[in-house]
Short mmCIF file of C-alpha atoms in Angstrom, two decimals:
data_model
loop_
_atom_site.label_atom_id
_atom_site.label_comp_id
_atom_site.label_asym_id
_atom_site.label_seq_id
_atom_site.Cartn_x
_atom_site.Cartn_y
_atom_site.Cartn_z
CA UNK A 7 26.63 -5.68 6.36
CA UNK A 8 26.04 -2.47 8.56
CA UNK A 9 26.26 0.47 6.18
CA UNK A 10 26.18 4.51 6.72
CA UNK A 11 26.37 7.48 4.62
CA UNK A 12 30.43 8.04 3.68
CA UNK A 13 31.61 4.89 5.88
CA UNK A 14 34.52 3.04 4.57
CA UNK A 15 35.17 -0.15 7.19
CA UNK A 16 34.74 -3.52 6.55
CA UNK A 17 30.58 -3.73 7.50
CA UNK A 18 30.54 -4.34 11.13
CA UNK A 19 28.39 -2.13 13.24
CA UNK A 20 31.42 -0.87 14.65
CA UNK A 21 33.14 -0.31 11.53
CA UNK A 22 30.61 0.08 8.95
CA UNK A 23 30.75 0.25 5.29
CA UNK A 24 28.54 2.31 2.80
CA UNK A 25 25.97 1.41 0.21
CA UNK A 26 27.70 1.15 -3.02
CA UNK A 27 30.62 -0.86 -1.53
CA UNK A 28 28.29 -3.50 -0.29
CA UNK A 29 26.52 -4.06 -3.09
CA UNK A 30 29.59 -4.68 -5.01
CA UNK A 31 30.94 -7.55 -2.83
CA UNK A 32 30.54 -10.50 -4.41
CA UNK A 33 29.00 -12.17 -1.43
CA UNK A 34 26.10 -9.47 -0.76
CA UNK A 35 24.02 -12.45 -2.43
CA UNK A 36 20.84 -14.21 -1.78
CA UNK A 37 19.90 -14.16 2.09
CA UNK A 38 22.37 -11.36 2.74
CA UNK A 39 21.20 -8.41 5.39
CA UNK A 40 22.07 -4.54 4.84
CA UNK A 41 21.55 -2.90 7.91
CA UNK A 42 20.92 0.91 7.18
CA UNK A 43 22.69 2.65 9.77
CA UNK A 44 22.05 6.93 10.72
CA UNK A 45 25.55 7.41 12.56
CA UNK A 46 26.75 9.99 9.97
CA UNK A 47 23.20 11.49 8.60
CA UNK A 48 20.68 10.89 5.63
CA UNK A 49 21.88 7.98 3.27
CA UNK A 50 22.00 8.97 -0.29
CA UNK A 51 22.81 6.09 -2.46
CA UNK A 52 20.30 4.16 -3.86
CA UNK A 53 19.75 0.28 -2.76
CA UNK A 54 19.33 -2.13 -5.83
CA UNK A 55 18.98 -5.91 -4.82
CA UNK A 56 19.69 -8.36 -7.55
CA UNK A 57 19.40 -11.69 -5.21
CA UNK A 58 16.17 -13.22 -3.60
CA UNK A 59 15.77 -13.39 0.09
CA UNK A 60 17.60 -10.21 0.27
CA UNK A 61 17.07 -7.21 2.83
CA UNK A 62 17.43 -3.94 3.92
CA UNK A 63 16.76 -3.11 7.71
CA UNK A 64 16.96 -0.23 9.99
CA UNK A 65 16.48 0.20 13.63
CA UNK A 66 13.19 1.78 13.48
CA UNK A 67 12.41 4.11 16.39
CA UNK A 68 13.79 1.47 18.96
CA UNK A 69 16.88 1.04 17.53
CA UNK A 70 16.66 -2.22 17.32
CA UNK A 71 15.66 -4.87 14.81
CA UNK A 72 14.88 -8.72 14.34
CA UNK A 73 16.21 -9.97 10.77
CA UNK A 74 14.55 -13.46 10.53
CA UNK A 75 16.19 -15.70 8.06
CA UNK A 76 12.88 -17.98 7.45
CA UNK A 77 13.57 -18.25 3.85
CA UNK A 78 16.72 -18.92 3.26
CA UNK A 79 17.14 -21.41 6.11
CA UNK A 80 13.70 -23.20 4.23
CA UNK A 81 12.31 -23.08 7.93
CA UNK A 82 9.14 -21.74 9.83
CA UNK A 83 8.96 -18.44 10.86
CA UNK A 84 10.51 -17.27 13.72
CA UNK A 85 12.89 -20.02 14.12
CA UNK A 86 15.75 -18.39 13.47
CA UNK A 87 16.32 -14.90 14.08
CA UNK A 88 19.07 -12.40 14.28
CA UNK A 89 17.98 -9.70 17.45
CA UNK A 90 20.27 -6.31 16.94
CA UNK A 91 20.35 -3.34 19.38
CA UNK A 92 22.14 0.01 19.52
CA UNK A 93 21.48 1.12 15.77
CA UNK A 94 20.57 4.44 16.40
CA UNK A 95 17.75 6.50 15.21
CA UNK A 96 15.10 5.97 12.84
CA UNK A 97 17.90 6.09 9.18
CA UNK A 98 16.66 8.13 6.26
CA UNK A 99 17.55 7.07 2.76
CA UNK A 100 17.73 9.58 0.29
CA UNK A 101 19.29 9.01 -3.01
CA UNK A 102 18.39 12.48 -5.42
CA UNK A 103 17.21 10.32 -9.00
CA UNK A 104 15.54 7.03 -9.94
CA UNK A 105 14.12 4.64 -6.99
CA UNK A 106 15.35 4.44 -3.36
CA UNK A 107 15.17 0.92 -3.35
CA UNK A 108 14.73 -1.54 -6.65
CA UNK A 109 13.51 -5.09 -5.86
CA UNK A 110 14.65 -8.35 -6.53
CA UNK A 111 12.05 -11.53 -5.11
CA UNK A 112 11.59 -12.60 -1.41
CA UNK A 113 13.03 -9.14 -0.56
CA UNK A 114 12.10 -7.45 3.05
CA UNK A 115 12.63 -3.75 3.50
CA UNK A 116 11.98 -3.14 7.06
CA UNK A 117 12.44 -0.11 9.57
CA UNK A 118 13.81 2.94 8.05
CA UNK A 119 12.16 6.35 6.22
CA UNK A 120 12.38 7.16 2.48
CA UNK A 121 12.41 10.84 1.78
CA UNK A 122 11.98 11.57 -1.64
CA UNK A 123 13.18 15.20 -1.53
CA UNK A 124 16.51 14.27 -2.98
CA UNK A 125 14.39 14.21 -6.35
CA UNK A 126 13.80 10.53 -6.53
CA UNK A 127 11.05 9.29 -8.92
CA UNK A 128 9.68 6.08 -7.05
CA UNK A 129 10.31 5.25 -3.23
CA UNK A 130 10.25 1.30 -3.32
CA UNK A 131 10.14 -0.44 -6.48
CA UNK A 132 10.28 -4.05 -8.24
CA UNK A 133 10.55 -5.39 -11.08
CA UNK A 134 7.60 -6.94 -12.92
CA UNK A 135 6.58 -9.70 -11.54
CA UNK A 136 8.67 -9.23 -7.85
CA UNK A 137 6.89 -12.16 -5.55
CA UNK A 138 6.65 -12.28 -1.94
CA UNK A 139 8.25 -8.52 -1.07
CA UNK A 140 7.04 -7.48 2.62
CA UNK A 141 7.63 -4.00 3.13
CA UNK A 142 6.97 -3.27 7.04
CA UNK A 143 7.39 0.11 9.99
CA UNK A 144 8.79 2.05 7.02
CA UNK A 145 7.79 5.86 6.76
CA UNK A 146 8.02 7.00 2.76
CA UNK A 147 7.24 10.33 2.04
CA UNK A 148 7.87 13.34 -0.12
CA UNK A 149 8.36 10.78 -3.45
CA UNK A 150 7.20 12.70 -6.64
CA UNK A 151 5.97 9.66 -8.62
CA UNK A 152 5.18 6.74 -6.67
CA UNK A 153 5.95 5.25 -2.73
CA UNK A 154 5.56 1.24 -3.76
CA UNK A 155 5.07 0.49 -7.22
CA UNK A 156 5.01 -2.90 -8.12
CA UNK A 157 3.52 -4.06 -11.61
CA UNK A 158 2.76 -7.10 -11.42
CA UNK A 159 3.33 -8.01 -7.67
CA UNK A 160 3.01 -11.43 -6.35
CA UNK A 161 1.67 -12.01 -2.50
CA UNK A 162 3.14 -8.25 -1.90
CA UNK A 163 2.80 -7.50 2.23
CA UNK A 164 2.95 -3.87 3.28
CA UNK A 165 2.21 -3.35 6.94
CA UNK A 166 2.56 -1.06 9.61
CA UNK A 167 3.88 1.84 7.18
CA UNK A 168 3.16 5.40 6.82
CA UNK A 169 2.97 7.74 3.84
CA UNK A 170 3.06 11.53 3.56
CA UNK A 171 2.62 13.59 0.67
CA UNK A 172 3.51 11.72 -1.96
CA UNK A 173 2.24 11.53 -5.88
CA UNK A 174 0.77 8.40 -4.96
CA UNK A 175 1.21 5.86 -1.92
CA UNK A 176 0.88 2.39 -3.39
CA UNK A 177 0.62 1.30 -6.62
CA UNK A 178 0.11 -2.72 -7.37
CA UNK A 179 -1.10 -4.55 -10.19
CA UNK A 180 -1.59 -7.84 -7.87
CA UNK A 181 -2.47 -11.27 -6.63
CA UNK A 182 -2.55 -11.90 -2.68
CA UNK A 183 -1.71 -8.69 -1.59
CA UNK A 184 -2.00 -7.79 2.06
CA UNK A 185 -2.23 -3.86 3.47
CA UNK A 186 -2.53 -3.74 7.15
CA UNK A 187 -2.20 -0.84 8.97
CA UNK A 188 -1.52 2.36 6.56
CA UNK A 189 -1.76 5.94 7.26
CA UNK A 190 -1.94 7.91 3.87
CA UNK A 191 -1.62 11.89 4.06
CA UNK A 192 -1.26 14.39 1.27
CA UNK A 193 -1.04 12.17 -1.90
CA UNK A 194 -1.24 14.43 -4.18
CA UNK A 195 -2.70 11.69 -7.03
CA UNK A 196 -4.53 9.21 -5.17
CA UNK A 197 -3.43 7.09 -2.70
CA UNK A 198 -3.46 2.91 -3.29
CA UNK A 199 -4.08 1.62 -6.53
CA UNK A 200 -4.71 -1.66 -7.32
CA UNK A 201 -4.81 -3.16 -11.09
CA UNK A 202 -4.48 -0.25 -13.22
CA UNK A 203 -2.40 -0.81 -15.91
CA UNK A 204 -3.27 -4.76 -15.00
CA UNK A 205 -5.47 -6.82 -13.15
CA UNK A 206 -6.29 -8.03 -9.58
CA UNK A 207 -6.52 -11.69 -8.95
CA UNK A 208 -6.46 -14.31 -6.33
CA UNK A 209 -7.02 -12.27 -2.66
CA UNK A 210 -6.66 -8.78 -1.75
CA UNK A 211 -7.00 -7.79 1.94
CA UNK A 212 -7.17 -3.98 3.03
CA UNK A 213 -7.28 -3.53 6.79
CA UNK A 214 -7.22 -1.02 9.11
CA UNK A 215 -6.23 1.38 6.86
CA UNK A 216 -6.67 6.11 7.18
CA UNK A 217 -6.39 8.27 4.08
CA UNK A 218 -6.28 11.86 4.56
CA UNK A 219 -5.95 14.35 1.87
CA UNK A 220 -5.73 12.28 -1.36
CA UNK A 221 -5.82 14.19 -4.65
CA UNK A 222 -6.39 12.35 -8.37
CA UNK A 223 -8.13 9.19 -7.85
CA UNK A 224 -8.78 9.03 -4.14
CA UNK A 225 -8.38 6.77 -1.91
CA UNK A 226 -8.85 3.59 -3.06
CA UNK A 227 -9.11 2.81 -7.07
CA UNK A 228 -9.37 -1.08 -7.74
CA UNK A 229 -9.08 -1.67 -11.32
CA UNK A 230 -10.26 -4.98 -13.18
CA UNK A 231 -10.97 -7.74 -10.99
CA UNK A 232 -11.07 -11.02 -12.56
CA UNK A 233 -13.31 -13.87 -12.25
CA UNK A 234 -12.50 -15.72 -8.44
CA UNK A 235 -10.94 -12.66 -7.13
CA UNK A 236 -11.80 -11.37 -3.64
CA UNK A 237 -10.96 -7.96 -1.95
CA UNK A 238 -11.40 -7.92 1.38
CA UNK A 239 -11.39 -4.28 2.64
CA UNK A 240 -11.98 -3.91 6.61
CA UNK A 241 -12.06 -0.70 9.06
CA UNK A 242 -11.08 1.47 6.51
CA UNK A 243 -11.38 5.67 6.66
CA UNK A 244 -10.81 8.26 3.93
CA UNK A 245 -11.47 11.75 4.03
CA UNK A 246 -10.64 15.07 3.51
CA UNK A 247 -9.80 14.94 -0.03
CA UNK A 248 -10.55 15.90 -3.24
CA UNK A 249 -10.69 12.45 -4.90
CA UNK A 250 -13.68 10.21 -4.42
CA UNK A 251 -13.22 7.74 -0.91
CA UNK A 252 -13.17 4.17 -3.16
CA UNK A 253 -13.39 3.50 -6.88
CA UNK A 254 -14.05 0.11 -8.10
CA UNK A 255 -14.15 -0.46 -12.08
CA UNK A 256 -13.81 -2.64 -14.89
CA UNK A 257 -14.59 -5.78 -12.76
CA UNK A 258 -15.63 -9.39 -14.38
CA UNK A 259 -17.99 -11.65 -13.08
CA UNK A 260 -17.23 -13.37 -10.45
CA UNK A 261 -15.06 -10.74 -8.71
CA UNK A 262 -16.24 -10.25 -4.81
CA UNK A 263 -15.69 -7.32 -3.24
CA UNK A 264 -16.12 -7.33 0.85
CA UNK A 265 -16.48 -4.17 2.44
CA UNK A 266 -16.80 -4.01 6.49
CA UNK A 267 -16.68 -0.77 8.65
CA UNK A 268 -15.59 1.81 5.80
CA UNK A 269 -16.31 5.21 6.63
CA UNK A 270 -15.63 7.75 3.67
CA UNK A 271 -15.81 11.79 4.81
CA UNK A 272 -15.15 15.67 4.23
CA UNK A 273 -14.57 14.64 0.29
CA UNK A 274 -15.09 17.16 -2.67
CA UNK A 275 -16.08 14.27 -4.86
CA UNK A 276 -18.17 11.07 -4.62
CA UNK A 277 -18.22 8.78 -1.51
CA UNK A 278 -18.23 5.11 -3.22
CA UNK A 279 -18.03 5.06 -7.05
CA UNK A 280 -18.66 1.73 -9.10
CA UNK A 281 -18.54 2.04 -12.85
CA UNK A 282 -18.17 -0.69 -15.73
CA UNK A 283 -18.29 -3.62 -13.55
CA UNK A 284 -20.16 -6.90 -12.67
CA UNK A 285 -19.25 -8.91 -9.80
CA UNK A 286 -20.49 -8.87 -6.50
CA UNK A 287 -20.11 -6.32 -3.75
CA UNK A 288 -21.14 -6.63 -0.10
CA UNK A 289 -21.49 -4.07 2.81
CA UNK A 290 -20.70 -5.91 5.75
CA UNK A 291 -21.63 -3.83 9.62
CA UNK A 292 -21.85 -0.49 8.69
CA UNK A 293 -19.98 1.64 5.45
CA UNK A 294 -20.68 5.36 6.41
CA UNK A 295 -20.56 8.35 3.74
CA UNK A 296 -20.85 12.20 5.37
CA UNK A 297 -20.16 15.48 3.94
CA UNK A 298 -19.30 14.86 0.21
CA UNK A 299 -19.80 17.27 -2.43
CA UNK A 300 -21.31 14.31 -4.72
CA UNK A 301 -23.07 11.82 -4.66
CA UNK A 302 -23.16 9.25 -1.55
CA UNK A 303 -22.82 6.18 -3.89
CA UNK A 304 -22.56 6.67 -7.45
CA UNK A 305 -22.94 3.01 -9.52
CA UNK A 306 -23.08 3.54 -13.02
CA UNK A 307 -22.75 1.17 -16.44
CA UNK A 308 -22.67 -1.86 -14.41
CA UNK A 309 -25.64 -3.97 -15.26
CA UNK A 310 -24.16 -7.35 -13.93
CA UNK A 311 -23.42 -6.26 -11.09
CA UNK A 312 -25.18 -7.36 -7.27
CA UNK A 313 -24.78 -4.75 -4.49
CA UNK A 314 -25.98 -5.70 -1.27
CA UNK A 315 -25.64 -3.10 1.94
CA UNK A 316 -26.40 -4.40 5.59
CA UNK A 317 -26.44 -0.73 7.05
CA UNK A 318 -25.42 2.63 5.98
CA UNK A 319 -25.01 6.26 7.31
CA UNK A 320 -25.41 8.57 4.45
CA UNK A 321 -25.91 12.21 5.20
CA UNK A 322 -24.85 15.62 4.08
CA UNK A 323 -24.24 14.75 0.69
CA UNK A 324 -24.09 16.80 -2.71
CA UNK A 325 -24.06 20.54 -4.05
CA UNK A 326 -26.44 20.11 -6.87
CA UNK A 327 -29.85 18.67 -7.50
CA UNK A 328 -28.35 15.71 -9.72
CA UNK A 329 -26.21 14.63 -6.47
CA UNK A 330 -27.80 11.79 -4.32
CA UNK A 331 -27.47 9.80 -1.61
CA UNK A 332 -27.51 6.63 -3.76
CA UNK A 333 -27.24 7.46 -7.83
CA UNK A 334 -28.17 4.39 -9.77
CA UNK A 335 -27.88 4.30 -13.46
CA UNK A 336 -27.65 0.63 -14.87
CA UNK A 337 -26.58 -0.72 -11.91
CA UNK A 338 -27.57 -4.17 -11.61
CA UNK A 339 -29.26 -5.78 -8.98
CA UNK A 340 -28.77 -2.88 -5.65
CA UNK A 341 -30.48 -3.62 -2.08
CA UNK A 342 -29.62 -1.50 0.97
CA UNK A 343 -30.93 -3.76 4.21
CA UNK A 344 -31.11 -1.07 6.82
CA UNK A 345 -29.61 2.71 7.98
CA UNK A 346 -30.32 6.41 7.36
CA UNK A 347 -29.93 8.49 4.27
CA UNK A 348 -30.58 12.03 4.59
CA UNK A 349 -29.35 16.00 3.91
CA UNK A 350 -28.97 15.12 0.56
CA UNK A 351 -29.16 18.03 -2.25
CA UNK A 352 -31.23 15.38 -4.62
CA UNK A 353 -32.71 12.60 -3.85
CA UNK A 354 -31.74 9.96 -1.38
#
């Protein structure tokens, strides 16, 4: 069904439809495609899918789109696919209350912007417990409350997606949840936040992920990990905020958390906080912490916990004496293997 704002045709994509018609036709149903179209401006109804294997598609910034039908035809994917061409530009859905887009299961949003200005409390979100969602080349910004909320989220996918100046970007109470390729600027109350209000379990992988400009918590907060979960969390940059770069807390023994190539800058807060938690954390290559107006590493309250660092780059860090490069208090077991710390306002 090809949808734009005010159409009234019969959901071809040379006679398309509009929002609220489509979603009362009783076969808009599970594996059924909306394809957001810009032909007659912004879109302001919102989207709320009530069958799995569900989506909502846009051309992107080619125009074009591939709507793979993997699920619902039980195959492998790829195998059968659905190419579409001459959609236009880039199609911006902006309803003016509640959420752009509620969630069923198995539900792909895919290739269009979110613009919150309408007044809109929450850009993309599902309902507790919505499994397998994969949100991909979406742009969501200017939502007051919250871009992806999911709580709790089962093997949630968001890839290749940007967010701008939002309350906060992502937030996921989650097992197997996979964030590749994010740019994060202006949230206003932290950026991604995983397991507050719940837990995070099973696999978490982070990658290749910028934060610029986050507010409230930061960056990164990851909230109670339980016993056999694993975070994975690889070339990953935040900076220029007034939050700390990434929070880890209330984690059980037996949590792992894997950090490779993170580079935390230009903060007005702490570069890598750890309180209340036991597990294990590891610095894999090199996790680099310049110019913050804290401390470099701050671990605190965590007796059972095991930090080991292969290399860091710690420098320029602190505005009072109690601000180090490295503040310990009950931390566990800490090692740092090799690097620099130095320009610290207390001690390194």
């Amino acid at each position: 069904y090809f949808v734009k704002e005010g159409g009234t045709g019969i959901g071809t994509q040379s006679d398309p439809s509009n929002v609220a018609a489509v979603l009362a036709q009783p076969d808009f149903k599970d594996g059924s495609v909306m394809v957001l179209l810009d032909a007659n401006g912004n879109i302001t109804a919102p989207i709320t899918l009530t069958h799995s294997n569900q989506q909502v598609i846009g051309g992107g910034d080619t125009g074009t789109a591939n709507v793979d039908f993997a699920d619902i035809m039980f195959a492998p994917p790829g195998q059968y696919v659905l190419h579409l061409s001459g959609l236009g530009g880039r199609p911006t859905l902006m309803p003016t209350s509640g959420n752009a887009i509620t969630l069923d299961d198995r539900n792909i949003i895919q290739g269009f912007t979110i613009d919150g200005s309408g007044g809109i409390t929450n850009g993309i979100s599902g309902h507790p417990g919505s499994t397998l969602t994969v949100v991909n080349d979406m742009i969501i910004k200017n939502v007051s409350g919250t871009g992806i909320v999911i709580n709790p989220s089962i093997s949630t996918t968001i890839s290749n997606t940007t967010f701008t100046n939002n309350g906060t970007d992502i937030q996921l109470d989650a097992s197997n949840t996979k964030l590749t390729n994010i740019t994060s600027t202006g949230a206003a109350n932290g950026s991604i936040s995983i397991g507050v209000g719940g837990d995070i379990f099973a696999s978490t992988n982070i990658t290749d992920v910028t934060i610029t400009g986050a507010g409230g918590f930061g960056g990164i907060l990851l909230n109670n990990g339980l016993n056999g979960s694993t975070v994975n969390m690889q070339n990953v940059t935040v900076s220029n905020g007034d939050g700390p770069g990434v929070t880890i807390k209330n984690s059980q023994a037996g949590s792992i958390y894997n950090l490779t190539d993170v580079s935390i800058l230009n903060l007005k807060d702490s570069g890598l906080v750890v309180k209340d938690s036991a597990g294990t954390i590891n610095g894999i290559n090199l996790l680099t912490i310049t110019n913050v107006s804290k401390s470099g590493i701050d671990i605190s309250n965590s007796s059972g916990l095991t930090t080991s660092l292969a290399s860091v780059a710690i420098s320029s860090v602190g505005t009072l004496n109690t601000d180090n490069g490295v503040s310990l208090s009950d931390a566990g077991k800490f090692s740092i293997l090799g690097g620099t710390i130095d320009n610290t306002t207390g001690d390194g």
